């Protein structure tokens, strides 16, 4: 009797898990469709009725990689993501330490203003920056783009790091100082190791945000500073017809890194998607 | 000779150490001075000044001018004319109204669906392959909006789109989802809901995780009915995180620009023009920088209002937690 109920419960559990898996797959389906499209030949892609099963080809991906601008744009995606995030994290960490430990006047106001900036529609931010860059001659320059993206990453990094730093007791600082450690020693050797999760979360999610960014790059960037999203967007709109094989294979290549990132760093997802204002794991 | 050489070297070395000594102590003095907090904040202040304050002043300034980027005419001071025209423009009010509808529909639907999915995934802690399943579920929200906007055009395509194939099988008609005046807006809402339901699921899971285990066990022992359990046990603890999630979503929905621009460019007509899209088109298709700046100022004010509400809720939660 009890054994039977136990197996019934087990069956219920299995059905429950299958439902969960189906829900997850359902959400992934549109993405899967594009991934499949990347492996379809041109005729297969626009075939009616659409096919889920077909003989895959690697021609599209090979073709996308061999397009003239591909590697250059791809490289810039990496350079800007990593460069901007590195600058932003250093700048934000120093400021977060100061805000968290010394609480200078205006800390809360500064935190508020920086967060507000990230809450404005991108198009509204880009209008004045575009005019300013035009006047300074920073349009289409490497440093203009890189530093802009650094600023783009700073608010989020600051919020997340200040949250983590507030969680580290001041006792650590005091103990280290009393024992003759310098402030720099305290900051980098005592406090920094304790906020590693915050650093990782800020880095990963800012990397994804810059990686995905389009509008700023499209308007402020130019030759030598263009990233893949611009290629995706202009690939669609140039001329009348759309080269779907190219779009699909480019999307596949470009969307994989963020997906792998949230698989590897899933426990930071909550912190990352809420500007560090909600902590915990899912 | 060689001995002498090393001797000189060692003397020089000693000098070098002496020379660095005062520099080190100067650094120590700086560390202990009252200026140190300011030194740490200096880099961020420079960034803030150059990339926020200057553009902001620029924006405010230009919003009082008639300034077209492509025309040879010099900019002309017109006071509040740009704002007055926006105030009187039924098109702009229409855009604001449409953005509001978009926000309410997309956030509302994503919230309801997200909460349901969150409750569904509540008991999944020991599911085999949970990490992979959650990755698949959460994927939509970390994709580049450009890529999403682009590939949904493929899915929505009236002649070979996969969605039309199934719609055709069911209703016998084909739809031009993005070209139809009635459908285009809802097609966008659907994509936005698809993209952001996982986020609300994430927030729901976080909210559920914030409920103390002891209280859930007490409810279990008392055999409290399911709905009452949610209402009296889960909601009082989870509502803050949920509230923060809804607010963040609302702000994000207000920001939506590139997704819409890639899918419909605001068309057909202006049926899918949201605040961000209108702003972009004013600034970078019509090059009416004065007008675009005025719009940007309005968007900025709305964003600041949203942020204030968000932080109010956040602080309220934190003070409550501290009091407890």
Coordinates of C-alpha atoms in Angstrom, one line a residue:
Chain A
X1 CA 0.0 0.0 0.0
X2 CA 2.6 2.5 1.1
X3 CA 4.9 1.3 -1.7
X4 CA 2.2 1.9 -4.2
X5 CA 1.6 5.5 -3.0
X6 CA 5.3 6.0 -3.1
X7 CA 5.5 5.1 -6.7
X8 CA 2.5 7.2 -7.5
X9 CA 4.2 10.2 -6.0
X10 CA 7.3 9.4 -8.0
X11 CA 5.2 9.3 -11.2
X12 CA 3.6 12.6 -10.2
X13 CA 7.1 14.0 -9.7
X14 CA 8.2 12.8 -13.1
X15 CA 5.2 14.3 -14.8
X16 CA 5.8 17.6 -13.0
X17 CA 9.4 17.7 -14.2
X18 CA 8.4 16.9 -17.7
X19 CA 5.9 19.9 -17.6
X20 CA 8.6 22.2 -16.4
X21 CA 11.0 21.1 -19.1
X22 CA 8.3 21.6 -21.7
X23 CA 7.6 25.1 -20.5
X24 CA 11.3 25.9 -20.6
X25 CA 11.6 24.5 -24.1
X26 CA 8.6 26.4 -25.2
X27 CA 10.3 29.7 -24.2
X28 CA 13.4 28.7 -26.1
X29 CA 11.5 27.6 -29.2
X30 CA 11.7 30.9 -31.2
X31 CA 15.5 31.0 -30.5
X32 CA 15.8 27.4 -31.5
X33 CA 14.0 28.3 -34.8
X34 CA 16.6 30.8 -35.6
X35 CA 19.4 28.4 -34.7
X36 CA 17.9 25.9 -37.0
X37 CA 17.5 28.5 -39.7
X38 CA 21.3 29.0 -39.5
X39 CA 21.8 25.4 -40.7
X40 CA 19.3 25.5 -43.5
X41 CA 20.1 26.2 -47.1
X42 CA 18.6 29.3 -48.6
X43 CA 15.7 27.5 -50.3
X44 CA 15.0 25.5 -47.3
X45 CA 14.7 28.6 -45.1
X46 CA 11.9 30.2 -47.0
X47 CA 10.1 26.9 -47.7
X48 CA 6.4 26.7 -47.1
X49 CA 5.4 24.7 -45.1
X50 CA 8.3 25.3 -42.7
X51 CA 10.4 22.3 -41.8
X52 CA 11.7 21.2 -38.4
X53 CA 13.7 18.4 -39.8
X54 CA 16.1 18.9 -42.7
X55 CA 19.6 18.1 -43.8
X56 CA 21.8 20.6 -42.1
X57 CA 24.5 22.6 -43.9
X58 CA 27.4 24.6 -42.5
X59 CA 27.6 26.8 -45.6
X60 CA 25.7 29.8 -44.0
X61 CA 28.0 30.0 -41.0
X62 CA 31.1 29.6 -43.2
X63 CA 29.7 32.4 -45.4
X64 CA 29.0 34.7 -42.4
X65 CA 32.5 34.2 -41.0
X66 CA 34.0 35.0 -44.4
X67 CA 32.1 38.3 -44.9
X68 CA 34.5 41.2 -45.2
X69 CA 33.7 43.0 -42.0
X70 CA 32.8 40.0 -39.8
X71 CA 36.1 39.5 -37.9
X72 CA 36.7 43.2 -37.4
X73 CA 33.2 43.8 -36.0
X74 CA 33.5 40.7 -33.9
X75 CA 36.8 41.8 -32.5
X76 CA 35.4 45.3 -31.6
X77 CA 32.5 43.6 -29.8
X78 CA 35.1 41.9 -27.6
X79 CA 37.3 44.9 -27.2
X80 CA 34.5 47.3 -26.2
X81 CA 32.8 44.8 -23.9
X82 CA 35.9 43.8 -22.0
X83 CA 37.6 47.2 -22.1
X84 CA 34.6 49.2 -20.9
X85 CA 33.7 46.7 -18.2
X86 CA 37.3 46.7 -16.9
X87 CA 37.4 50.5 -16.7
X88 CA 34.0 50.7 -15.2
X89 CA 34.7 48.1 -12.5
X90 CA 37.9 49.8 -11.3
X91 CA 36.2 53.2 -11.2
X92 CA 33.1 51.9 -9.6
X93 CA 34.9 49.8 -7.0
X94 CA 37.0 52.8 -5.7
X95 CA 33.9 55.0 -5.6
X96 CA 31.8 52.3 -3.9
X97 CA 34.4 51.8 -1.3
X98 CA 34.4 55.5 -0.5
X99 CA 30.6 55.7 -0.5
X100 CA 30.3 52.7 1.6
X101 CA 33.0 53.5 4.2
X102 CA 33.2 57.3 4.4
X103 CA 29.7 58.2 3.3
X104 CA 30.7 61.6 1.9
X105 CA 27.9 64.1 1.7
X106 CA 25.7 63.6 -1.3
X107 CA 26.3 59.8 -1.5
X108 CA 22.6 59.0 -1.8
X109 CA 21.9 61.7 -4.3
X110 CA 24.8 60.6 -6.4
X111 CA 23.6 57.0 -6.3
X112 CA 20.2 58.1 -7.3
X113 CA 21.4 60.3 -10.2
X114 CA 23.5 57.5 -11.6
X115 CA 20.7 55.0 -11.5
X116 CA 18.3 57.5 -13.1
X117 CA 20.7 57.9 -16.1
X118 CA 20.3 54.1 -16.8
X119 CA 16.5 54.4 -16.6
X120 CA 16.3 56.9 -19.4
X121 CA 15.4 55.6 -22.9
X122 CA 18.6 55.1 -24.9
X123 CA 17.5 57.4 -27.6
X124 CA 17.2 60.3 -25.1
X125 CA 20.7 59.7 -23.8
X126 CA 22.2 59.5 -27.3
X127 CA 20.8 62.9 -28.5
X128 CA 22.9 65.1 -26.2
X129 CA 25.9 62.8 -26.3
X130 CA 25.8 62.8 -30.1
X131 CA 25.8 66.6 -30.2
X132 CA 28.6 66.8 -27.6
X133 CA 30.7 64.2 -29.5
X134 CA 30.1 66.2 -32.7
X135 CA 31.4 69.3 -31.1
X136 CA 34.4 67.7 -29.4
X137 CA 35.2 65.6 -32.5
X138 CA 34.8 62.4 -30.6
X139 CA 32.3 60.9 -33.0
X140 CA 33.5 57.6 -34.5
X141 CA 36.7 57.6 -32.4
X142 CA 37.8 54.6 -30.4
X143 CA 38.2 56.3 -27.1
X144 CA 34.9 58.1 -27.5
X145 CA 33.1 54.8 -27.9
X146 CA 35.1 53.0 -25.2
X147 CA 34.7 55.7 -22.5
X148 CA 31.0 56.0 -23.3
X149 CA 30.5 52.3 -22.8
X150 CA 32.5 52.6 -19.5
X151 CA 30.1 55.2 -18.4
X152 CA 27.3 53.0 -19.5
X153 CA 28.6 50.3 -17.2
X154 CA 29.4 52.4 -14.2
X155 CA 26.0 53.0 -12.5
X156 CA 25.2 49.3 -12.5
X157 CA 28.7 48.3 -11.2
X158 CA 28.5 51.0 -8.5
X159 CA 25.1 49.9 -7.3
X160 CA 26.0 46.2 -7.2
X161 CA 29.5 46.8 -5.5
X162 CA 28.2 49.2 -2.9
X163 CA 25.5 46.7 -2.0
X164 CA 28.2 44.0 -1.5
X165 CA 30.6 46.4 0.3
X166 CA 27.9 47.4 2.7
X167 CA 27.6 43.8 3.6
X168 CA 31.3 43.6 4.6
X169 CA 31.8 44.6 8.2
X170 CA 33.8 47.7 9.0
X171 CA 35.6 45.7 11.7
X172 CA 37.7 44.2 8.9
X173 CA 39.0 47.6 7.9
X174 CA 39.5 48.7 11.5
X175 CA 41.4 45.5 12.4
X176 CA 43.7 45.8 9.4
X177 CA 44.3 49.5 10.0
X178 CA 45.1 49.0 13.7
X179 CA 47.6 46.3 12.7
X180 CA 49.4 48.8 10.5
X181 CA 48.0 48.0 7.1
X182 CA 47.7 50.9 4.8
X183 CA 44.4 51.9 3.3
X184 CA 45.4 50.4 -0.1
X185 CA 46.2 47.2 1.7
X186 CA 42.7 47.3 3.3
X187 CA 41.0 48.0 0.1
X188 CA 42.7 45.5 -2.2
X189 CA 43.8 42.8 0.2
X190 CA 41.2 42.8 2.9
X191 CA 37.9 44.0 1.4
X192 CA 38.3 43.2 -2.3
X193 CA 38.5 39.4 -1.8
X194 CA 35.2 39.5 0.1
X195 CA 33.2 41.1 -2.6
X196 CA 34.4 38.8 -5.4
X197 CA 30.8 37.6 -6.1
X198 CA 29.8 41.2 -6.6
X199 CA 32.7 41.8 -9.0
X200 CA 31.8 38.7 -11.0
X201 CA 28.1 39.6 -11.2
X202 CA 28.9 43.2 -12.2
X203 CA 31.4 42.0 -14.8
X204 CA 29.3 39.3 -16.4
X205 CA 26.1 41.4 -16.7
X206 CA 27.8 44.5 -17.9
X207 CA 29.6 42.4 -20.5
X208 CA 26.2 41.1 -21.7
X209 CA 24.8 44.6 -21.7
X210 CA 27.6 46.1 -23.8
X211 CA 27.7 43.0 -26.0
X212 CA 24.0 43.5 -26.8
X213 CA 24.0 47.2 -27.2
X214 CA 23.1 48.6 -30.6
X215 CA 21.8 52.2 -30.7
X216 CA 24.8 54.0 -29.2
X217 CA 27.2 52.0 -31.4
X218 CA 25.2 52.7 -34.5
X219 CA 25.0 56.4 -33.9
X220 CA 28.3 57.2 -32.2
X221 CA 30.5 54.6 -33.8
X222 CA 31.9 54.5 -37.3
X223 CA 34.7 52.8 -39.2
X224 CA 36.8 50.8 -36.8
X225 CA 34.4 51.1 -33.9
X226 CA 31.4 49.1 -35.1
X227 CA 30.2 46.0 -33.4
X228 CA 28.2 43.0 -34.7
X229 CA 24.7 44.3 -33.7
X230 CA 25.0 47.1 -36.2
X231 CA 25.8 44.5 -38.9
X232 CA 22.7 42.6 -37.9
X233 CA 20.5 45.7 -38.1
X234 CA 21.9 47.1 -41.3
X235 CA 22.0 43.6 -42.9
X236 CA 18.2 43.6 -42.6
X237 CA 17.5 47.1 -43.9
X238 CA 20.0 47.5 -46.7
X239 CA 18.2 47.1 -50.0
X240 CA 14.9 45.5 -50.3
X241 CA 15.5 41.8 -49.7
X242 CA 16.8 40.4 -46.6
X243 CA 19.6 37.8 -46.5
X244 CA 18.0 35.6 -43.9
X245 CA 20.7 32.9 -44.0
X246 CA 23.3 35.5 -43.1
X247 CA 21.1 37.0 -40.3
X248 CA 20.3 33.6 -38.8
X249 CA 23.9 32.4 -38.7
X250 CA 25.2 35.8 -37.4
X251 CA 22.5 35.7 -34.7
X252 CA 23.5 32.2 -33.8
X253 CA 27.2 33.1 -33.4
X254 CA 26.4 36.3 -31.5
X255 CA 23.7 35.0 -29.2
X256 CA 25.6 31.9 -28.0
X257 CA 28.1 33.7 -25.6
X258 CA 25.4 35.3 -23.5
X259 CA 23.4 32.1 -23.3
X260 CA 26.5 30.2 -22.2
X261 CA 27.3 33.0 -19.7
X262 CA 23.9 32.7 -17.9
X263 CA 24.3 28.9 -17.9
X264 CA 27.7 29.2 -16.2
X265 CA 26.9 32.1 -13.9
X266 CA 23.2 31.4 -13.2
X267 CA 23.5 32.1 -9.5
X268 CA 24.4 35.7 -10.3
X269 CA 21.4 36.2 -12.6
X270 CA 19.1 37.7 -9.9
X271 CA 21.7 40.2 -8.7
X272 CA 22.6 41.0 -12.3
X273 CA 19.2 41.6 -13.7
X274 CA 18.1 43.9 -10.8
X275 CA 21.0 46.3 -10.6
X276 CA 22.2 44.6 -7.5
X277 CA 19.2 45.8 -5.6
X278 CA 17.8 42.3 -5.0
X279 CA 20.2 39.7 -3.7
X280 CA 19.9 36.0 -3.5
X281 CA 20.0 32.9 -5.7
X282 CA 17.4 31.2 -7.7
Chain B
X1 CA 87.4 47.6 -9.6
X2 CA 84.4 45.3 -9.6
X3 CA 84.2 45.6 -5.9
X4 CA 84.1 49.3 -6.1
X5 CA 81.4 49.1 -8.7
X6 CA 79.1 47.1 -6.5
X7 CA 79.9 49.5 -3.6
X8 CA 78.8 52.4 -5.7
X9 CA 75.8 50.5 -6.8
X10 CA 74.8 49.7 -3.3
X11 CA 75.3 53.3 -2.2
X12 CA 73.1 54.4 -5.1
X13 CA 70.6 51.8 -4.1
X14 CA 70.5 53.2 -0.6
X15 CA 70.0 56.6 -1.9
X16 CA 67.2 55.4 -4.0
X17 CA 65.5 54.0 -1.0
X18 CA 65.9 57.2 0.8
X19 CA 64.5 59.1 -2.1
X20 CA 61.4 57.0 -2.2
X21 CA 60.8 57.2 1.5
X22 CA 59.3 60.7 1.6
X23 CA 57.1 59.8 -1.4
X24 CA 55.7 56.8 0.4
X25 CA 54.9 58.8 3.6
X26 CA 53.3 61.5 1.5
X27 CA 51.1 58.8 0.1
X28 CA 50.4 57.7 3.7
X29 CA 49.5 61.2 4.6
X30 CA 47.1 61.4 1.7
X31 CA 45.5 58.2 2.8
X32 CA 44.9 59.5 6.3
X33 CA 43.9 63.0 5.2
X34 CA 40.3 64.0 4.9
X35 CA 40.7 64.2 1.1
X36 CA 41.1 60.5 0.7
X37 CA 37.4 59.7 0.2
X38 CA 37.3 62.4 -2.4
X39 CA 40.3 60.9 -4.2
X40 CA 38.6 57.6 -4.5
X41 CA 35.5 59.2 -5.9
X42 CA 37.4 61.4 -8.3
X43 CA 37.4 59.1 -11.3
X44 CA 33.6 58.5 -11.1
X45 CA 33.1 62.3 -10.7
X46 CA 35.1 62.9 -13.9
X47 CA 33.0 60.3 -15.8
X48 CA 29.9 61.8 -14.3
X49 CA 30.8 65.3 -15.3
X50 CA 31.9 64.6 -18.8
X51 CA 29.2 62.0 -19.8
X52 CA 26.3 63.1 -17.7
X53 CA 26.4 66.7 -16.6
X54 CA 27.8 68.3 -19.8
X55 CA 25.3 66.3 -22.0
X56 CA 22.5 67.3 -19.6
X57 CA 23.3 71.0 -19.9
X58 CA 23.7 70.6 -23.6
X59 CA 20.3 68.9 -23.8
X60 CA 18.6 71.6 -21.7
X61 CA 20.3 74.3 -23.8
X62 CA 19.4 72.9 -27.2
X63 CA 15.8 72.2 -26.2
X64 CA 15.3 76.0 -26.2
X65 CA 16.6 76.3 -29.8
X66 CA 15.3 75.6 -33.2
X67 CA 18.2 73.5 -34.4
X68 CA 18.2 71.3 -37.4
X69 CA 21.5 69.3 -37.8
X70 CA 21.4 69.2 -41.6
X71 CA 20.3 72.7 -42.4
X72 CA 22.8 75.5 -42.9
X73 CA 20.7 77.9 -41.0
X74 CA 22.2 78.9 -37.6
X75 CA 20.3 77.7 -34.6
X76 CA 17.7 80.1 -33.3
X77 CA 16.6 80.7 -29.8
X78 CA 12.9 80.2 -29.4
X79 CA 12.4 79.8 -25.6
X80 CA 9.8 77.2 -24.6
X81 CA 8.4 76.9 -28.2
X82 CA 9.6 73.3 -28.6
X83 CA 7.9 72.3 -25.4
X84 CA 4.7 74.3 -26.2
X85 CA 4.5 72.6 -29.6
X86 CA 4.9 69.1 -28.0
X87 CA 2.2 70.0 -25.4
X88 CA -0.2 71.0 -28.2
X89 CA 0.8 68.1 -30.5
X90 CA -1.9 65.5 -30.6
X91 CA 0.6 63.1 -32.2
X92 CA 3.0 63.3 -29.3
X93 CA 0.2 62.8 -26.8
X94 CA -0.8 59.8 -28.9
X95 CA 2.7 58.5 -28.6
X96 CA 2.7 58.9 -24.8
X97 CA -0.7 57.2 -24.6
X98 CA 0.5 54.4 -26.8
X99 CA 3.6 53.9 -24.7
X100 CA 1.4 53.8 -21.6
X101 CA -0.8 51.2 -23.2
X102 CA 2.3 49.2 -24.2
X103 CA 3.7 49.4 -20.7
X104 CA 0.5 48.4 -19.0
X105 CA -0.2 45.5 -21.4
X106 CA 3.2 44.1 -21.7
X107 CA 4.2 44.5 -18.0
X108 CA 0.7 43.3 -16.9
X109 CA 0.8 40.2 -19.0
X110 CA 4.5 39.4 -18.2
X111 CA 3.7 39.8 -14.5
X112 CA 0.7 37.5 -14.5
X113 CA 2.5 34.8 -16.6
X114 CA 5.7 35.2 -14.8
X115 CA 4.1 34.7 -11.4
X116 CA 2.3 31.7 -12.6
X117 CA 5.5 30.2 -14.0
X118 CA 7.4 31.1 -10.9
X119 CA 4.8 29.2 -8.7
X120 CA 5.1 26.3 -11.2
X121 CA 8.9 26.3 -10.8
X122 CA 8.7 26.7 -7.1
X123 CA 9.2 23.0 -6.4
X124 CA 11.9 22.4 -9.0
X125 CA 14.8 22.5 -6.6
X126 CA 15.8 18.8 -7.3
X127 CA 14.8 18.6 -10.9
X128 CA 17.3 16.8 -13.1
X129 CA 19.0 19.3 -15.4
X130 CA 17.4 22.2 -13.6
X131 CA 20.3 24.5 -14.5
X132 CA 19.9 23.8 -18.3
X133 CA 16.1 24.1 -18.1
X134 CA 16.4 27.5 -16.3
X135 CA 19.0 28.6 -18.9
X136 CA 16.6 27.8 -21.7
X137 CA 13.7 29.6 -19.8
X138 CA 15.8 32.7 -19.0
X139 CA 17.4 33.0 -22.4
X140 CA 14.9 35.5 -23.9
X141 CA 15.8 38.3 -21.5
X142 CA 19.5 38.3 -22.1
X143 CA 19.4 38.3 -25.9
X144 CA 20.4 41.4 -27.9
X145 CA 17.1 43.3 -28.7
X146 CA 18.5 43.8 -32.2
X147 CA 18.7 40.1 -32.8
X148 CA 15.3 39.5 -31.3
X149 CA 13.7 42.3 -33.4
X150 CA 15.4 40.9 -36.5
X151 CA 14.5 37.3 -36.1
X152 CA 10.9 37.9 -35.1
X153 CA 10.5 39.5 -38.5
X154 CA 11.4 36.2 -40.0
X155 CA 9.0 34.4 -37.7
X156 CA 6.2 36.9 -38.4
X157 CA 6.8 37.0 -42.1
X158 CA 3.6 36.9 -44.1
X159 CA 4.8 34.7 -46.9
X160 CA 7.1 32.1 -45.2
X161 CA 7.0 32.9 -41.5
X162 CA 6.6 29.9 -39.3
X163 CA 3.9 31.6 -37.1
X164 CA 1.8 32.3 -40.2
X165 CA 2.0 28.6 -41.1
X166 CA 0.4 27.5 -37.9
X167 CA -2.1 30.4 -37.9
X168 CA -3.0 29.4 -41.3
X169 CA -3.5 25.8 -40.3
X170 CA -5.8 26.9 -37.5
X171 CA -7.8 29.8 -38.9
X172 CA -7.3 29.3 -42.6
X173 CA -6.0 32.9 -43.1
X174 CA -2.6 34.4 -43.3
X175 CA -1.7 37.5 -41.3
X176 CA 0.7 40.3 -42.0
X177 CA 1.5 40.6 -38.3
X178 CA 3.9 43.6 -38.6
X179 CA 2.2 45.3 -41.5
X180 CA -1.4 45.2 -40.3
X181 CA -2.6 48.4 -38.6
X182 CA -4.5 46.4 -35.9
X183 CA -2.1 43.6 -35.4
X184 CA 1.3 45.3 -35.4
X185 CA 1.0 46.8 -31.9
X186 CA -0.1 43.5 -30.4
X187 CA 2.6 41.6 -32.2
X188 CA 5.1 43.8 -30.5
X189 CA 3.5 43.4 -27.1
X190 CA 3.7 39.6 -27.7
X191 CA 7.4 39.7 -28.3
X192 CA 8.0 41.9 -25.3
X193 CA 6.0 39.6 -23.1
X194 CA 7.9 36.6 -24.5
X195 CA 11.2 38.4 -23.7
X196 CA 10.3 39.5 -20.2
X197 CA 8.0 36.9 -18.7
X198 CA 11.2 35.0 -17.7
X199 CA 12.3 38.0 -15.8
X200 CA 9.1 38.1 -13.7
X201 CA 9.5 34.4 -13.2
X202 CA 13.0 35.1 -11.8
X203 CA 11.6 37.7 -9.5
X204 CA 8.8 35.5 -8.4
X205 CA 11.3 32.7 -7.6
X206 CA 13.4 35.3 -5.6
X207 CA 10.2 36.5 -3.8
X208 CA 9.3 32.9 -2.9
X209 CA 12.8 32.2 -1.8
X210 CA 12.6 35.2 0.7
X211 CA 9.7 33.5 2.6
X212 CA 11.1 32.0 5.8
X213 CA 11.0 28.2 5.8
X214 CA 9.6 28.0 9.3
X215 CA 6.4 29.9 8.3
X216 CA 5.9 27.7 5.3
X217 CA 6.2 24.6 7.5
X218 CA 3.8 26.1 10.1
X219 CA 1.3 26.6 7.3
X220 CA 1.9 23.0 6.1
X221 CA 1.2 21.7 9.6
X222 CA -1.9 23.9 10.0
X223 CA -3.1 22.5 6.6
X224 CA -3.8 26.0 5.4
X225 CA -5.5 25.9 2.0
X226 CA -3.2 26.6 -1.0
X227 CA -4.6 30.1 -1.8
X228 CA -4.7 31.2 1.8
X229 CA -1.1 30.0 2.1
X230 CA -0.1 32.3 -0.8
X231 CA -2.1 35.2 0.5
X232 CA -1.2 35.1 4.2
X233 CA 2.2 33.6 4.3
X234 CA 4.0 34.1 0.9
X235 CA 2.7 37.5 -0.1
X236 CA 3.6 39.5 3.0
X237 CA 7.2 38.4 2.6
X238 CA 7.4 38.3 -1.2
X239 CA 5.6 41.5 -2.2
X240 CA 8.6 43.8 -2.0
X241 CA 10.7 41.8 -4.4
X242 CA 7.7 41.4 -6.7
X243 CA 7.0 45.1 -6.5
X244 CA 10.7 45.9 -7.4
X245 CA 10.4 43.5 -10.3
X246 CA 7.3 45.1 -11.6
X247 CA 8.8 48.6 -11.3
X248 CA 12.0 47.6 -13.1
X249 CA 9.9 46.0 -15.8
X250 CA 7.8 49.2 -16.1
X251 CA 10.9 51.3 -16.5
X252 CA 12.3 48.9 -19.1
X253 CA 9.1 48.9 -21.0
X254 CA 9.2 52.7 -21.1
X255 CA 12.7 52.5 -22.6
X256 CA 11.9 50.0 -25.4
X257 CA 13.4 51.4 -28.5
X258 CA 15.6 49.2 -30.6
X259 CA 13.3 46.2 -30.5
X260 CA 10.4 48.2 -32.0
X261 CA 12.6 50.1 -34.4
X262 CA 14.1 46.9 -35.8
X263 CA 10.7 45.2 -36.2
X264 CA 8.4 48.0 -37.5
X265 CA 10.3 51.3 -37.5
X266 CA 7.2 52.7 -35.7
X267 CA 4.9 51.7 -38.6
X268 CA 2.5 51.0 -40.1
X269 CA 1.7 54.7 -40.1
X270 CA 2.7 55.5 -36.5
X271 CA 0.8 52.6 -34.9
X272 CA 3.8 51.3 -33.1
X273 CA 5.7 54.5 -32.3
X274 CA 6.7 54.5 -28.7
X275 CA 8.4 57.4 -26.9
X276 CA 11.9 56.1 -27.6
X277 CA 11.2 55.4 -31.3
X278 CA 9.7 58.9 -31.9
X279 CA 12.7 60.4 -30.2
X280 CA 15.1 58.5 -32.4
X281 CA 13.2 59.4 -35.6
X282 CA 13.1 63.1 -34.7
X283 CA 16.7 63.2 -33.9
X284 CA 18.3 60.9 -36.4
X285 CA 15.9 60.7 -39.3
X286 CA 14.5 64.2 -39.3
X287 CA 17.6 65.7 -37.6
X288 CA 15.4 68.1 -35.6
X289 CA 17.8 68.2 -32.7
X290 CA 15.9 71.0 -30.9
X291 CA 12.6 69.1 -30.9
X292 CA 14.3 65.8 -30.1
X293 CA 16.1 67.5 -27.1
X294 CA 12.7 68.7 -25.8
X295 CA 11.4 65.2 -26.0
X296 CA 14.5 63.8 -24.3
X297 CA 14.0 66.3 -21.4
X298 CA 10.5 65.0 -21.0
X299 CA 11.7 61.4 -21.1
X300 CA 14.4 62.2 -18.5
X301 CA 11.8 63.7 -16.2
X302 CA 9.6 60.6 -16.5
X303 CA 12.7 58.4 -15.9
X304 CA 13.6 60.3 -12.8
X305 CA 10.1 60.0 -11.5
X306 CA 10.2 56.2 -12.0
X307 CA 13.6 55.9 -10.3
X308 CA 12.3 57.9 -7.3
X309 CA 9.4 55.5 -6.9
X310 CA 11.7 52.5 -7.3
X311 CA 14.1 53.8 -4.7
X312 CA 11.3 54.7 -2.4
X313 CA 10.0 51.1 -2.4
X314 CA 13.6 49.8 -2.0
X315 CA 14.3 52.0 1.0
X316 CA 10.9 51.2 2.5
X317 CA 11.8 47.6 2.3
X318 CA 15.2 48.1 3.8
X319 CA 13.9 50.2 6.7
X320 CA 11.2 47.6 7.4
X321 CA 13.8 44.8 7.4
X322 CA 16.0 46.9 9.8
X323 CA 13.2 47.5 12.2
X324 CA 12.2 43.9 12.4

